[in-house]
Amino acid sequence: MEDKIRIIFVDDEPNVLGSIRRMLRFKQKEWEFAFAESGAEALALFAERPFDVIVSDIRMPGMDGSELLQRIKQDYHKTIRIALSAQVGLDEVVHSIRSVHQYIAKPCDAKELVSKIDGALKSRDILNDYAMQELVAEIETLPVLPHVFKSVENELNSSEPSIHKIAELISMDVGLVAKIIKLVNSPYFGLPSQVESIFQAITMLGLDTIRALIVGTHLFSMYDATALPDFSLSMLWEHSFRVSNLARSIAEYEGLDRLQIVQARMTGLLHDVGKLVLANSFPKRYRNVLEIVTSENIPVYKGELEVFGTTHAQIGAYLMGLWGMSGDVVYGIGYHHSYDKFDMSVPMLVSVANMIDHQCIIINKEYNRIVVEKNIMHGIGEEKLEEWIAHIAGNWEGIVKFNILDKEMISLLRL
């Protein structure tokens, strides 16, 4: 019989733990629970047998939640770390953010609590390699382009900083987008709903808070281009930006609802975030990936499979799942190279958008071009594809310079 998922809840208020125990009684067949009233008690229970998930209050006497979660991070890398807390000050956010994967507002109902925990656990279904799970669980920073980071700082420090300009600058870097979306979805800020766009985040939080998060938390490492000269972070962003807008355009043309359009755009922007993790964490091994891609004429994700036994899609999905990104976005990231259904879902939209960009923009002439599953192409059909391309070209003036209107495009996409 498969072992149950082990989850520990830590709170200095016995009535809170009692409430959680009652709320989650219906999950007893799937999950094994433990409850601790202090950080010291929690660590003692971990020493007996580690847990898959820890959910801890932040404000506790003695060892607070931030210190406890930092200790868990150091000693039990694979444990998913979730903070359960009422709204607190920005200083406490900055203090705790490096040790927390995601946050749950307090009080919360059983549905929300289970959804958050399930979401983080299900991301492990996408990434099955335990060693990689451990690596990704430890990630607290993502590399960013130095000039983008400096531009954001300069705009924030100007006499009249522009929200539109800052949102535009932040959107130019995959690492910045991923980390800030994680931060602003924290219940610490008391926002009424899930935030899935940078402009929305800045508008709701205000520039002072954004300044503190970006400049004050030191959550971003400057990308070292010399470590992997054949890997361009700028080109990765340009590709991600185009895929984001291609997916959005198709979703809008098909009349999908606002949430699907927002999710398609966010998924497109973050679909290659796993490349940041692999290239930044393993520059020498990723150089081997690029060499294999060139010598064997295969797509990058297949080269990653040969070297790492996993792909950037799986790595990125796991990280975004840990950080509390919505399930559709996580799923879209994880399966953007392998989705095989024509259903106008977020994964399908991003798969098609990614394929269109790879077919039409030659990032490296020695790389194999990406195609999508035959079931999707059969479902779309040549006529529908032509409609999408015409709509994209007619509503996105900037894409014309990337030769999206190339006469050979439709023939390139035929399978």
Coordinates of C-alpha atoms in Angstrom, one line a residue:
M1 CA 0.0 0.0 0.0
E2 CA 1.3 3.4 -0.9
D3 CA 2.4 5.6 2.0
K4 CA 0.1 8.5 2.8
I5 CA 1.2 12.1 2.3
R6 CA 2.5 13.4 5.6
I7 CA 1.5 16.9 6.6
I8 CA 2.3 18.8 9.7
F9 CA 0.5 22.0 10.9
V10 CA 2.2 24.3 13.3
D11 CA 0.5 27.0 15.3
D12 CA 0.8 28.3 18.9
E13 CA -3.0 28.5 19.2
P14 CA -4.5 25.1 20.1
N15 CA -8.0 26.2 18.9
V16 CA -6.5 26.9 15.4
L17 CA -5.0 23.4 15.2
G18 CA -8.3 21.9 16.5
S19 CA -10.2 23.8 13.7
I20 CA -7.8 22.5 11.0
R21 CA -8.1 19.0 12.4
R22 CA -11.9 19.1 12.1
M23 CA -11.8 20.7 8.7
L24 CA -9.6 18.1 7.2
R25 CA -11.1 15.0 8.7
F26 CA -12.4 14.0 5.3
K27 CA -8.8 13.7 4.0
Q28 CA -7.6 11.2 6.6
K29 CA -7.6 8.3 4.1
E30 CA -5.2 10.2 1.8
W31 CA -3.2 12.3 4.3
E32 CA -1.5 11.6 7.6
F33 CA -1.6 14.6 9.9
A34 CA 0.5 15.9 12.8
F35 CA 0.0 19.0 14.8
A36 CA 2.6 21.0 16.8
E37 CA 2.2 24.1 19.0
S38 CA 5.7 25.4 18.6
G39 CA 8.7 25.3 16.3
A40 CA 10.7 23.1 18.7
E41 CA 7.9 20.5 18.8
A42 CA 7.7 20.5 15.0
L43 CA 11.4 20.0 14.7
A44 CA 11.2 17.1 17.1
L45 CA 8.5 15.4 15.0
F46 CA 10.6 16.0 11.9
A47 CA 13.6 14.2 13.5
E48 CA 11.4 11.1 14.0
R49 CA 10.2 11.1 10.4
P50 CA 10.2 13.9 7.8
F51 CA 7.0 15.4 6.4
D52 CA 6.0 16.0 2.8
V53 CA 4.4 19.4 3.7
I54 CA 4.7 21.8 6.5
V55 CA 2.0 24.5 7.1
S56 CA 3.1 26.9 9.7
D57 CA 1.9 30.2 11.3
I58 CA 4.4 33.0 11.0
R59 CA 3.7 34.9 14.2
M60 CA 4.6 32.5 17.1
P61 CA 6.4 33.2 20.4
G62 CA 9.9 31.8 20.7
M63 CA 10.9 30.4 17.4
D64 CA 8.7 32.2 14.8
G65 CA 7.4 30.6 11.6
S66 CA 10.1 32.2 9.5
E67 CA 12.9 30.7 11.5
L68 CA 11.2 27.3 11.6
L69 CA 10.6 27.2 7.9
Q70 CA 14.2 28.3 7.3
R71 CA 15.4 25.4 9.5
I72 CA 13.2 23.0 7.5
K73 CA 14.6 24.4 4.3
Q74 CA 18.1 23.7 5.4
D75 CA 17.6 20.2 6.8
Y76 CA 14.6 18.8 4.8
H77 CA 15.0 20.1 1.3
K78 CA 12.1 18.2 -0.3
T79 CA 9.5 19.4 2.2
I80 CA 6.9 21.8 0.7
R81 CA 6.9 24.9 2.9
I82 CA 3.6 26.9 3.3
A83 CA 3.0 29.9 5.5
L84 CA -0.5 30.2 7.2
S85 CA -0.9 33.7 8.6
A86 CA -3.1 36.7 8.9
Q87 CA -2.1 39.9 7.1
V88 CA 1.1 41.2 8.5
G89 CA 3.6 44.0 7.7
L90 CA 5.9 44.2 4.7
D91 CA 9.0 43.7 6.9
E92 CA 7.7 40.3 7.9
V93 CA 7.1 39.5 4.2
V94 CA 10.7 40.3 3.4
H95 CA 12.0 38.4 6.4
S96 CA 10.1 35.2 5.6
I97 CA 10.0 35.1 1.8
R98 CA 13.2 33.2 1.2
S99 CA 12.0 30.2 3.3
V100 CA 8.4 30.0 2.0
H101 CA 7.1 28.4 -1.1
Q102 CA 3.6 29.8 -0.9
Y103 CA 1.1 31.4 1.5
I104 CA -2.4 30.8 2.8
A105 CA -4.5 33.5 4.4
K106 CA -5.7 33.0 7.9
P107 CA -8.5 32.2 8.6
C108 CA -9.1 29.9 5.6
D109 CA -11.7 27.3 4.7
A110 CA -11.1 23.6 4.0
K111 CA -11.5 24.0 0.3
E112 CA -8.8 26.7 0.0
L113 CA -6.5 24.8 2.3
V114 CA -6.8 21.5 0.4
S115 CA -6.6 23.3 -2.9
K116 CA -3.3 24.9 -2.1
I117 CA -1.7 21.8 -0.6
D118 CA -3.0 19.6 -3.5
G119 CA -1.7 22.1 -6.1
A120 CA 1.8 21.9 -4.6
L121 CA 1.7 18.1 -4.3
K122 CA 0.4 17.6 -7.8
S123 CA 3.3 19.5 -9.3
R124 CA 5.4 16.5 -8.2
D125 CA 3.4 14.4 -10.7
I126 CA 4.9 16.4 -13.5
L127 CA 8.5 16.2 -12.2
N128 CA 9.2 12.6 -11.0
D129 CA 12.9 12.9 -10.5
Y130 CA 13.5 13.2 -6.7
A131 CA 16.9 14.8 -7.1
M132 CA 15.5 17.5 -9.3
Q133 CA 12.5 18.0 -6.9
E134 CA 15.1 18.6 -4.2
L135 CA 17.0 21.1 -6.3
V136 CA 13.9 23.1 -7.4
A137 CA 12.5 23.1 -3.8
E138 CA 15.7 25.0 -2.7
I139 CA 15.4 27.7 -5.3
E140 CA 14.8 31.2 -3.9
T141 CA 16.2 33.4 -6.6
L142 CA 16.0 33.5 -10.4
P143 CA 18.6 35.1 -12.7
V144 CA 17.6 38.3 -14.3
L145 CA 19.1 40.5 -16.9
P146 CA 21.2 43.2 -15.2
H147 CA 20.1 46.0 -17.6
V148 CA 16.4 45.2 -17.0
F149 CA 16.8 45.1 -13.2
K150 CA 18.8 48.4 -13.4
S151 CA 16.1 50.0 -15.6
V152 CA 13.4 49.0 -13.1
E153 CA 15.4 50.5 -10.3
N154 CA 16.0 53.7 -12.2
E155 CA 12.3 54.1 -13.0
L156 CA 11.3 53.4 -9.4
N157 CA 13.8 56.0 -8.2
S158 CA 12.7 58.7 -10.7
S159 CA 10.8 61.8 -9.5
E160 CA 7.5 60.6 -11.1
P161 CA 7.7 56.8 -11.7
S162 CA 5.3 55.4 -14.2
I163 CA 3.2 52.3 -13.3
H164 CA 2.9 51.5 -17.0
K165 CA 6.6 51.8 -17.6
I166 CA 7.5 49.7 -14.6
A167 CA 5.1 47.0 -15.6
E168 CA 6.5 47.0 -19.1
L169 CA 10.1 46.8 -17.8
I170 CA 9.3 43.9 -15.4
S171 CA 7.5 42.0 -18.2
M172 CA 10.8 42.1 -20.1
D173 CA 12.3 39.5 -17.7
V174 CA 10.9 36.0 -17.1
G175 CA 12.6 35.8 -13.7
L176 CA 11.2 39.1 -12.4
V177 CA 7.7 38.1 -13.6
A178 CA 7.7 34.7 -11.9
K179 CA 9.0 35.9 -8.6
I180 CA 6.9 39.0 -8.3
I181 CA 3.7 37.1 -9.1
K182 CA 4.6 34.7 -6.3
L183 CA 5.1 37.6 -3.9
V184 CA 2.0 39.6 -4.6
N185 CA -0.3 36.5 -4.3
S186 CA 0.8 36.3 -0.7
P187 CA -2.1 36.9 1.7
Y188 CA 0.1 39.3 3.5
F189 CA -1.1 42.0 1.1
G190 CA -4.7 41.2 1.6
L191 CA -5.6 41.3 -2.1
P192 CA -9.1 40.1 -2.9
S193 CA -8.3 37.7 -5.7
Q194 CA -5.5 35.9 -7.5
V195 CA -3.2 38.3 -9.3
E196 CA -2.0 37.1 -12.7
S197 CA -0.7 40.2 -14.4
I198 CA 2.1 42.6 -13.5
F199 CA 0.2 45.7 -14.2
Q200 CA -2.6 44.6 -11.9
A201 CA -0.1 43.7 -9.2
I202 CA 1.6 47.2 -9.3
T203 CA -1.8 49.0 -9.5
M204 CA -3.1 47.2 -6.4
L205 CA 0.0 47.2 -4.3
G206 CA 1.4 50.6 -5.1
L207 CA 4.9 51.7 -6.1
D208 CA 6.3 51.9 -2.6
T209 CA 5.6 48.2 -2.0
I210 CA 6.9 47.2 -5.4
R211 CA 10.1 49.1 -4.7
A212 CA 10.5 47.3 -1.4
L213 CA 9.9 43.9 -3.0
I214 CA 12.3 44.4 -5.9
V215 CA 15.1 46.5 -4.4
G216 CA 14.8 45.5 -0.7
T217 CA 14.4 41.7 -0.8
H218 CA 17.5 40.7 -2.8
L219 CA 15.6 37.9 -4.4
F220 CA 17.1 38.3 -7.8
S221 CA 20.6 37.2 -8.9
M222 CA 22.3 38.9 -11.8
Y223 CA 22.6 36.6 -14.8
D224 CA 26.2 35.7 -15.6
A225 CA 26.4 35.4 -19.4
T226 CA 30.0 34.2 -19.3
A227 CA 29.0 31.0 -17.6
L228 CA 27.0 29.8 -20.6
P229 CA 27.8 32.0 -23.6
D230 CA 25.6 30.0 -26.0
F231 CA 22.5 30.6 -23.9
S232 CA 20.9 34.1 -24.3
L233 CA 18.6 35.3 -21.6
S234 CA 17.5 38.2 -23.9
M235 CA 16.5 35.8 -26.7
L236 CA 14.7 33.6 -24.1
W237 CA 12.7 36.6 -23.0
E238 CA 11.9 37.7 -26.6
H239 CA 10.7 34.2 -27.4
S240 CA 8.6 34.1 -24.2
F241 CA 7.1 37.5 -24.9
R242 CA 6.1 36.5 -28.4
V243 CA 4.6 33.2 -27.3
S244 CA 2.6 35.0 -24.6
N245 CA 1.1 37.4 -27.1
L246 CA 0.5 34.7 -29.7
A247 CA -1.4 32.6 -27.2
R248 CA -3.4 35.7 -26.1
S249 CA -4.3 36.6 -29.6
I250 CA -5.6 33.2 -30.5
A251 CA -7.6 33.0 -27.2
E252 CA -9.1 36.4 -28.0
Y253 CA -10.0 35.4 -31.6
E254 CA -11.7 32.3 -30.3
G255 CA -13.8 34.3 -27.9
L256 CA -12.5 32.6 -24.7
D257 CA -13.3 34.1 -21.4
R258 CA -11.1 36.7 -19.7
L259 CA -9.6 34.2 -17.2
Q260 CA -8.5 31.9 -20.0
I261 CA -7.0 34.8 -21.9
V262 CA -5.0 36.0 -18.8
Q263 CA -3.9 32.4 -18.1
A264 CA -2.8 31.8 -21.7
R265 CA -0.8 35.0 -21.6
M266 CA 0.9 34.3 -18.3
T267 CA 1.6 30.7 -19.3
G268 CA 3.2 31.8 -22.5
L269 CA 5.4 34.3 -20.6
L270 CA 6.5 31.6 -18.1
H271 CA 6.5 28.5 -20.3
D272 CA 10.4 28.4 -20.5
V273 CA 11.2 29.5 -16.9
G274 CA 12.6 26.0 -16.4
K275 CA 15.4 26.8 -18.8
L276 CA 16.5 29.6 -16.3
V277 CA 16.7 27.0 -13.6
L278 CA 18.7 24.4 -15.6
A279 CA 21.0 26.9 -17.3
N280 CA 21.7 28.8 -14.1
S281 CA 22.1 25.8 -11.8
F282 CA 24.0 23.5 -14.3
P283 CA 25.8 25.7 -16.8
K284 CA 28.3 23.0 -17.8
R285 CA 25.7 20.3 -18.2
Y286 CA 23.4 22.7 -20.1
R287 CA 26.3 23.4 -22.5
N288 CA 26.2 19.6 -23.2
V289 CA 22.5 19.9 -23.9
L290 CA 23.1 22.6 -26.5
E291 CA 25.9 20.6 -28.1
I292 CA 23.6 17.5 -28.4
V293 CA 20.9 19.6 -29.8
T294 CA 23.2 20.8 -32.6
S295 CA 24.9 17.5 -33.3
E296 CA 21.8 15.3 -33.3
N297 CA 19.4 17.9 -34.8
I298 CA 16.8 17.5 -32.0
P299 CA 14.7 20.0 -30.1
V300 CA 16.1 21.4 -26.9
Y301 CA 13.7 19.6 -24.6
K302 CA 14.9 16.2 -26.0
G303 CA 18.5 17.2 -25.4
E304 CA 17.6 18.0 -21.8
L305 CA 16.0 14.6 -21.5
E306 CA 19.3 13.0 -22.5
V307 CA 21.4 15.0 -20.1
F308 CA 19.1 15.5 -17.1
G309 CA 16.4 12.9 -17.5
T310 CA 13.8 15.7 -17.4
T311 CA 12.9 18.8 -19.3
H312 CA 12.7 22.6 -18.7
A313 CA 8.9 22.2 -19.0
Q314 CA 8.7 19.8 -16.1
I315 CA 11.2 21.8 -14.0
G316 CA 9.3 25.1 -14.7
A317 CA 5.9 23.6 -13.9
Y318 CA 7.2 22.1 -10.6
L319 CA 8.7 25.4 -9.5
M320 CA 5.6 27.4 -10.4
G321 CA 3.4 24.8 -8.6
L322 CA 5.5 25.1 -5.5
W323 CA 5.1 28.9 -5.7
G324 CA 1.3 28.7 -5.9
M325 CA 0.7 29.5 -9.5
S326 CA -2.8 28.5 -10.7
G327 CA -3.2 24.9 -11.8
D328 CA -4.0 25.7 -15.4
V329 CA -0.8 27.8 -15.7
V330 CA 1.3 25.0 -14.1
Y331 CA -0.3 22.4 -16.4
G332 CA 0.3 24.6 -19.4
I333 CA 4.0 25.1 -18.6
G334 CA 4.5 21.4 -17.9
Y335 CA 2.9 20.1 -21.1
H336 CA 3.7 22.7 -23.7
H337 CA 5.8 20.2 -25.6
S338 CA 3.6 17.2 -25.2
Y339 CA -0.1 18.2 -25.1
D340 CA -2.1 16.3 -27.7
K341 CA -5.7 17.4 -27.5
F342 CA -7.5 20.0 -29.6
D343 CA -9.6 21.5 -26.9
M344 CA -8.8 25.3 -26.8
S345 CA -7.3 24.8 -23.3
V346 CA -4.4 26.8 -22.0
P347 CA -1.8 24.0 -22.6
M348 CA -3.1 23.7 -26.2
L349 CA -3.0 27.4 -26.9
V350 CA 0.6 27.7 -25.5
S351 CA 1.7 24.6 -27.4
V352 CA 0.5 26.1 -30.7
A353 CA 1.8 29.6 -29.9
N354 CA 5.2 28.1 -29.1
M355 CA 5.2 26.1 -32.3
I356 CA 4.3 29.1 -34.4
D357 CA 7.1 31.1 -32.9
H358 CA 9.7 28.4 -33.3
Q359 CA 8.7 27.8 -36.9
C360 CA 8.8 31.4 -37.9
I361 CA 11.6 32.9 -35.8
I362 CA 14.9 31.1 -36.4
I363 CA 16.7 31.6 -33.0
N364 CA 19.5 29.2 -34.0
K365 CA 19.7 27.7 -37.5
E366 CA 21.3 24.6 -36.1
Y367 CA 18.3 23.9 -33.8
N368 CA 15.5 21.5 -34.8
R369 CA 12.2 23.3 -35.3
I370 CA 9.4 22.6 -32.8
V371 CA 6.1 21.0 -34.0
V372 CA 3.0 20.1 -32.1
E373 CA 1.1 16.8 -31.8
K374 CA -0.7 15.7 -34.9
N375 CA -4.1 15.6 -33.1
I376 CA -3.9 19.3 -32.4
M377 CA -2.9 20.1 -36.0
H378 CA -5.6 17.9 -37.4
G379 CA -8.2 19.7 -35.1
I380 CA -7.0 23.1 -36.1
G381 CA -6.9 22.5 -39.8
E382 CA -5.2 24.7 -42.4
E383 CA -8.1 27.1 -42.8
K384 CA -8.4 27.9 -39.1
L385 CA -4.6 28.3 -38.9
E386 CA -4.7 30.8 -41.7
E387 CA -7.5 32.7 -39.8
W388 CA -5.3 32.8 -36.6
I389 CA -2.3 34.0 -38.5
A390 CA -4.3 36.8 -40.2
H391 CA -5.8 37.9 -36.9
I392 CA -2.4 38.0 -35.2
A393 CA -0.9 40.0 -38.1
G394 CA -3.8 42.4 -38.2
N395 CA -3.8 43.1 -34.5
W396 CA -0.1 43.0 -33.5
E397 CA 1.8 45.4 -35.7
G398 CA 5.1 44.6 -34.0
I399 CA 5.0 40.9 -35.1
V400 CA 5.3 41.7 -38.8
K401 CA 9.0 42.4 -38.4
F402 CA 9.4 38.7 -37.3
N403 CA 8.1 37.5 -40.7
I404 CA 4.9 36.0 -39.3
L405 CA 3.4 36.8 -42.7
D406 CA 6.0 34.7 -44.5
K407 CA 4.3 33.0 -47.5
E408 CA 5.8 29.7 -46.6
M409 CA 4.4 29.7 -43.1
I410 CA 1.3 27.5 -43.7
S411 CA 3.4 25.0 -45.6
L412 CA 5.9 24.9 -42.8
L413 CA 3.1 24.1 -40.3
R414 CA 1.7 21.2 -42.4
L415 CA 2.4 17.8 -40.9

